[in-house]
Short mmCIF file of N, CA, C and O in Angstrom, two decimals:
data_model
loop_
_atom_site.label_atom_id
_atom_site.label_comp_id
_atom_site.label_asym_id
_atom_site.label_seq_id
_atom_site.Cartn_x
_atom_site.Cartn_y
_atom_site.Cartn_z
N UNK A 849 71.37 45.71 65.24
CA UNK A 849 72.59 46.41 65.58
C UNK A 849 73.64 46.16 64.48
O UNK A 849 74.30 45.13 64.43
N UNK A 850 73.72 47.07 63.71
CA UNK A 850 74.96 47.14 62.97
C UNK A 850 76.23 46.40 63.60
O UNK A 850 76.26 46.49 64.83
N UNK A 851 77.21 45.76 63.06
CA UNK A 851 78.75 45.68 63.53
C UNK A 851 79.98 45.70 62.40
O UNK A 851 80.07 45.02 61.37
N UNK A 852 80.65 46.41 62.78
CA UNK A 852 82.00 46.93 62.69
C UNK A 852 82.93 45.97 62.21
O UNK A 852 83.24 44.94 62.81
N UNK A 853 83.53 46.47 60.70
CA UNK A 853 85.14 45.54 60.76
C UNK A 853 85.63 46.48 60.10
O UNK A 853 85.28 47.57 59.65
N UNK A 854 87.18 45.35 60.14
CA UNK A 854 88.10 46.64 58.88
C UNK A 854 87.67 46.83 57.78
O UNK A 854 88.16 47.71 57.09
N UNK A 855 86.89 46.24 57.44
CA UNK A 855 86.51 46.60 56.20
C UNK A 855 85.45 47.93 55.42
O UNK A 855 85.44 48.70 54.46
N UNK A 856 84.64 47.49 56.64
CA UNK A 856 83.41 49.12 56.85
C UNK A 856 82.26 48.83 57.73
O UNK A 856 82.34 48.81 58.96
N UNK A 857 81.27 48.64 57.11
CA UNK A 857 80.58 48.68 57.98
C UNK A 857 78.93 47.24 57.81
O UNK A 857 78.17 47.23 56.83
N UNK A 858 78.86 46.69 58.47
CA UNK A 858 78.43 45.21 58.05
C UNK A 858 77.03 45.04 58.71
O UNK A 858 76.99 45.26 59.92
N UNK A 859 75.66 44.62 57.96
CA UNK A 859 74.72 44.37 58.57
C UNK A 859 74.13 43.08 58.66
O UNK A 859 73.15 42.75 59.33
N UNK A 860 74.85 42.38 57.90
CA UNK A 860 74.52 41.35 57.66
C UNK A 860 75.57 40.06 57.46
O UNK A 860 76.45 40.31 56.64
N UNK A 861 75.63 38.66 58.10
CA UNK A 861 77.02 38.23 57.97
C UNK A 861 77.32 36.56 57.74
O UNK A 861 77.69 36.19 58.85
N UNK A 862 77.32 35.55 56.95
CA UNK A 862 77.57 34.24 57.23
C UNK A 862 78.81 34.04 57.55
O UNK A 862 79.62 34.97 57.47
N UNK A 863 79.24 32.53 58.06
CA UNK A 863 80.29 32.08 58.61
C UNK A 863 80.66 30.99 57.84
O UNK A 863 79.69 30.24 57.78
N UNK A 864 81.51 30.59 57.28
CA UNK A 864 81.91 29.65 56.29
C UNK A 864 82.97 29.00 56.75
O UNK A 864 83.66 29.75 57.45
N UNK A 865 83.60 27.41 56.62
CA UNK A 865 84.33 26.87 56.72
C UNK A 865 85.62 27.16 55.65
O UNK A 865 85.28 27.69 54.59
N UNK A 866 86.91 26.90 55.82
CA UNK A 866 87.74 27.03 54.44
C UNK A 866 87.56 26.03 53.93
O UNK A 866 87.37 24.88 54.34
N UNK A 867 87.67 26.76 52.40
CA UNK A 867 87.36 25.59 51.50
C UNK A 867 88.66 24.48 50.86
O UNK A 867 89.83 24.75 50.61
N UNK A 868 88.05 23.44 50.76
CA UNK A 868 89.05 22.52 50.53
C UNK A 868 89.58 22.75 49.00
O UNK A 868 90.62 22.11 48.84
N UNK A 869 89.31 23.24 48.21
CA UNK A 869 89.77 23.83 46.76
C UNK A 869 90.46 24.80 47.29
O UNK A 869 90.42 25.00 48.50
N UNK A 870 91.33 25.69 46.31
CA UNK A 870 91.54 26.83 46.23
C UNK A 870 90.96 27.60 45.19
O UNK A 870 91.10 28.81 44.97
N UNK A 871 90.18 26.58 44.48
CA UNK A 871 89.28 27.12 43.48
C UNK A 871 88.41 28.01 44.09
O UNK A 871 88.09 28.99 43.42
N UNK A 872 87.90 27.88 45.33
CA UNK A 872 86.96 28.51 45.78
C UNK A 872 87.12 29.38 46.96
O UNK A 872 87.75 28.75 47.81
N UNK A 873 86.71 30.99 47.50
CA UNK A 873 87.06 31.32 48.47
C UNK A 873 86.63 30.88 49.67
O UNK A 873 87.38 31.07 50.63
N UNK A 874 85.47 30.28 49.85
CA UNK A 874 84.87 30.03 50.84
C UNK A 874 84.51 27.92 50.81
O UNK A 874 84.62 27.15 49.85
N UNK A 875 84.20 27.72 51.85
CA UNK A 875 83.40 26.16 51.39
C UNK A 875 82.31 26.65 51.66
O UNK A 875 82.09 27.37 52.63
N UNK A 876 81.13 26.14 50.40
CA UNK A 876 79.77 26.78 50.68
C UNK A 876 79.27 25.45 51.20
O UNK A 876 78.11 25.74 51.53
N UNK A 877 79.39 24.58 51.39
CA UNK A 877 78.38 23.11 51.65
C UNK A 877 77.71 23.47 53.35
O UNK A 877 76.54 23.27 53.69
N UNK A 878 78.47 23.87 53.97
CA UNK A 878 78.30 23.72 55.21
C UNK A 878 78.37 25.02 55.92
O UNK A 878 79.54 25.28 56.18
N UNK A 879 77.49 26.01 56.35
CA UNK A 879 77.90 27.18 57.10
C UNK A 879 76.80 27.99 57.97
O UNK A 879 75.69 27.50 57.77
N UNK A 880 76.79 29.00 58.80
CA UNK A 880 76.30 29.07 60.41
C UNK A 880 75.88 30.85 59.59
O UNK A 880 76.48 31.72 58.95
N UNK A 881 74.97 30.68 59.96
CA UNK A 881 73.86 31.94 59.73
C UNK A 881 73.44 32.64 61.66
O UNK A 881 73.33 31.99 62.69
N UNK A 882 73.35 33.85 61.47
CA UNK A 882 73.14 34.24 62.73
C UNK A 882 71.64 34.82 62.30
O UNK A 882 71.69 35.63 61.37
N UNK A 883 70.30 34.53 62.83
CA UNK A 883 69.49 34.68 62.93
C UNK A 883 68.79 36.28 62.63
O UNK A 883 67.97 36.61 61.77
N UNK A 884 69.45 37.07 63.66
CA UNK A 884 68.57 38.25 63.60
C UNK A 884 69.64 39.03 62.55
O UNK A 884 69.50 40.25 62.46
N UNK A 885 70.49 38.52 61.92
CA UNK A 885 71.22 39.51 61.14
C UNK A 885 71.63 38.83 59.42
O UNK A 885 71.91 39.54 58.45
N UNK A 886 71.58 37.61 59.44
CA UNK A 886 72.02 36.93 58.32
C UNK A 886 70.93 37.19 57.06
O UNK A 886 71.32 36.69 56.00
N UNK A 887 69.93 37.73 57.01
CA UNK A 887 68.87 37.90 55.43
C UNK A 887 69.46 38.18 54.47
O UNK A 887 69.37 37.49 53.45
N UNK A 888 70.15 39.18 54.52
CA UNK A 888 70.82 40.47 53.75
C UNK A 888 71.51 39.30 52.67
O UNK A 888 71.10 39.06 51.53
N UNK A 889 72.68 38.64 53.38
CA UNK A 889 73.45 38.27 53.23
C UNK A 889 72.53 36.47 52.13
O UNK A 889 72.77 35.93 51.05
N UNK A 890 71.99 36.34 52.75
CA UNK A 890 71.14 34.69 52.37
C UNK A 890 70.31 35.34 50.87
O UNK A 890 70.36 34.72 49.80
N UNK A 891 69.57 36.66 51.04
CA UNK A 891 69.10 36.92 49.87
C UNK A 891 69.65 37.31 48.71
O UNK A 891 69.14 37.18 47.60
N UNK A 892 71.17 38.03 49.10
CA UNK A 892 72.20 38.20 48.02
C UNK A 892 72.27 36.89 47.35
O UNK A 892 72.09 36.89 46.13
N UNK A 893 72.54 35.64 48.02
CA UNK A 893 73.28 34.21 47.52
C UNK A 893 72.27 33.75 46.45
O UNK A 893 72.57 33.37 45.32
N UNK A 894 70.83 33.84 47.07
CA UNK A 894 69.59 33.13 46.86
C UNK A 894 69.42 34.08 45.30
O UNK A 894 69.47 33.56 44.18
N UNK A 895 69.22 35.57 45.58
CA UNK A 895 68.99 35.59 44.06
C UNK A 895 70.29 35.42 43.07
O UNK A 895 70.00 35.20 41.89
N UNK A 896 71.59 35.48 43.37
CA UNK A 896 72.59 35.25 42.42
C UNK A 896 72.72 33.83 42.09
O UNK A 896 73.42 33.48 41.13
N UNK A 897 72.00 32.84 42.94
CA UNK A 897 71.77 31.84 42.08
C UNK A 897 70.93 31.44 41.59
O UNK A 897 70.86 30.24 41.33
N UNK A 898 69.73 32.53 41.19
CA UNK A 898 68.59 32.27 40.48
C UNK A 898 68.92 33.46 39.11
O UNK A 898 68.59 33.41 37.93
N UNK A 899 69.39 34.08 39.57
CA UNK A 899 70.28 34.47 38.00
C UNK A 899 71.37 34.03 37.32
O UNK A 899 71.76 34.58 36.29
N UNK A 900 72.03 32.83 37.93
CA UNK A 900 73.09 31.88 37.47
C UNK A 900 72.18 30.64 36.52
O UNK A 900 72.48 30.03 35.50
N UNK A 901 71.43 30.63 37.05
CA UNK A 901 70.50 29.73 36.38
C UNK A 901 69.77 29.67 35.33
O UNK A 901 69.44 28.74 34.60
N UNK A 902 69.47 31.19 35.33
CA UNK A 902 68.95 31.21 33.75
C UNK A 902 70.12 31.31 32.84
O UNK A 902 69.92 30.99 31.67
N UNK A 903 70.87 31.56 33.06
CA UNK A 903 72.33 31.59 32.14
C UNK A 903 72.57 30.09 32.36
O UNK A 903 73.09 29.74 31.30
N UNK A 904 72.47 29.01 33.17
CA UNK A 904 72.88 27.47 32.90
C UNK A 904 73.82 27.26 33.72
O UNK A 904 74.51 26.24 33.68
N UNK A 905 73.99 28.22 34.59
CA UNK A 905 75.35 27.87 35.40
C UNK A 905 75.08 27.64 37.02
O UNK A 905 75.80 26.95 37.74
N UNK A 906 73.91 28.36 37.45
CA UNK A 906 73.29 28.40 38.76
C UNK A 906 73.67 27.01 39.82
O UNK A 906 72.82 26.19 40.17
N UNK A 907 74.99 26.97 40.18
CA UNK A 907 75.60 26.70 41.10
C UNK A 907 75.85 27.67 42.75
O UNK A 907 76.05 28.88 42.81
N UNK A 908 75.78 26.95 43.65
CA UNK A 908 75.77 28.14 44.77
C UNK A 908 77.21 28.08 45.06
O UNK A 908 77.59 28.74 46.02
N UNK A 909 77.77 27.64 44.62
CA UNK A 909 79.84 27.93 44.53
C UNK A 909 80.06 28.82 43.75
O UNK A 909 80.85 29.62 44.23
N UNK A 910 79.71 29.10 42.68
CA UNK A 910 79.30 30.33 41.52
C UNK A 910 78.63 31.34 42.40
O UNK A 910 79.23 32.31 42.85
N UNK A 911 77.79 31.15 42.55
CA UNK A 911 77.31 32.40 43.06
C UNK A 911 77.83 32.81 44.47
O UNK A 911 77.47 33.94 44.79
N UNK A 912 78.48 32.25 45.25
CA UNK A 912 78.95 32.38 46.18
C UNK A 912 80.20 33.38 46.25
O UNK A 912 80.38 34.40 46.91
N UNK A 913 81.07 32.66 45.24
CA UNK A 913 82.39 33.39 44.75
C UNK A 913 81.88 34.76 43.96
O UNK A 913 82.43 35.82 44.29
N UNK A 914 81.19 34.79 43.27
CA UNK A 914 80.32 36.17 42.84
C UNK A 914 80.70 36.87 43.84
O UNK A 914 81.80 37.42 43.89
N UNK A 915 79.51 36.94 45.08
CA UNK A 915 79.52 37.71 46.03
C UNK A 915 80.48 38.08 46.80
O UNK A 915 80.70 39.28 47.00
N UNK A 916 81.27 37.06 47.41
CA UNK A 916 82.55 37.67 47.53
C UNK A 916 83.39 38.23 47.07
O UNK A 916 84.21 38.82 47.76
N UNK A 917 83.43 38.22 45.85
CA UNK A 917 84.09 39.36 44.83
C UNK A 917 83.78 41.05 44.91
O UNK A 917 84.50 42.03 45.08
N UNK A 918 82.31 40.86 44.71
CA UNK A 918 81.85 42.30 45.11
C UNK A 918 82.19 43.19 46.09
O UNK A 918 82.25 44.42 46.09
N UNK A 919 82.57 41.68 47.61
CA UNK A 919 82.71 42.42 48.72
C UNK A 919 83.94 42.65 48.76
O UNK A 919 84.26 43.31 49.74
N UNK A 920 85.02 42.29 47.86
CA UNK A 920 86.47 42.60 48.22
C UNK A 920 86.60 43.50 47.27
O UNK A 920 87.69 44.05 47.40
N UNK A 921 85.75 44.07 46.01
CA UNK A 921 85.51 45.24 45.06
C UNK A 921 84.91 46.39 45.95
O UNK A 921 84.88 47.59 45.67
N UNK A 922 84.46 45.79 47.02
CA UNK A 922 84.00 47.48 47.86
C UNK A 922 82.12 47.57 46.97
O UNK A 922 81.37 48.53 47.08
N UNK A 923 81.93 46.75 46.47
CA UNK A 923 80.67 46.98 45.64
C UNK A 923 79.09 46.33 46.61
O UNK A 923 77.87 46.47 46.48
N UNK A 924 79.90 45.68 47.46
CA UNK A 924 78.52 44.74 48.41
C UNK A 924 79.12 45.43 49.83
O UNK A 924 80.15 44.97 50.33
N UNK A 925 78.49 46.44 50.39
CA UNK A 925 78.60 46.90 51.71
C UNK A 925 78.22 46.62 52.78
O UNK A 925 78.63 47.24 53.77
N UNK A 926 77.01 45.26 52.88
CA UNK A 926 76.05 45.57 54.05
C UNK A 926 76.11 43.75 54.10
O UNK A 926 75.42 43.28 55.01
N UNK A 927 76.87 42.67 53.19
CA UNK A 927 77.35 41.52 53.26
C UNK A 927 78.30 41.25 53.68
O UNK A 927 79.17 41.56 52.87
N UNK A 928 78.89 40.62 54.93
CA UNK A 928 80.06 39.83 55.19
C UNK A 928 80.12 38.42 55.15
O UNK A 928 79.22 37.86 55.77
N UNK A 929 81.10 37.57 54.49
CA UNK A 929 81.39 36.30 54.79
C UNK A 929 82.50 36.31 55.49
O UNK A 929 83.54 36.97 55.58
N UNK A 930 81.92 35.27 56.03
CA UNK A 930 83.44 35.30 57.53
C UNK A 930 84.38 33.58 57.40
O UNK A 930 83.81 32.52 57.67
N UNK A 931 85.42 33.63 57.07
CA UNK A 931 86.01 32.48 56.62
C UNK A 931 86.23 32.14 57.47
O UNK A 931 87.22 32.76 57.85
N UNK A 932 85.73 30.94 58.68
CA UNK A 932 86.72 30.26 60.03
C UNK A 932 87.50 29.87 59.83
O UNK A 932 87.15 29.07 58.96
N UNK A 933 88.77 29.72 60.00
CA UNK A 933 89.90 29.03 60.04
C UNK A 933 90.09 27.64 60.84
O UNK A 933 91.17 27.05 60.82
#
């Protein structure tokens, strides 16, 4: 089942703590995957940090912030990260 935000339209979604930097948008150490919907979203992370890596940088805070970029560029449609407060 697809679900709905302001943003558009979301198939896929993690849940992230705020991060204690402001370096970073999200805290990646610790966060809640929903089972029948989270792949989308886990395989985006998984290969952007296997292409961070051959460049020497393959950190999942790097690649993390990547992806959220895309999604606030309108360029990743079917990924949500959800920041808990």
């Amino acid at each position: 089942k697809d679900r709905k935000s302001s943003k558009g339209l979301y198939n896929s979604r993690l849940y992230f703590f705020t991060p204690i930097s402001k370096e970073w948008p999200l805290q990646g150490g610790t966060f809640i995957v929903e089972r029948r919907n989270s792949l989308h979203c886990l395989e985006l992370w998984r290969n952007e940090i296997d292409t961070m890596t051959i460049s020497g940088r393959g950190r999942d805070q790097d690649a993390l912030r990547t992806i959220y970029n895309r999604i606030e560029k309108g360029t990743e449609k079917e990924c949500e990260l959800v920041r808990m407060e």
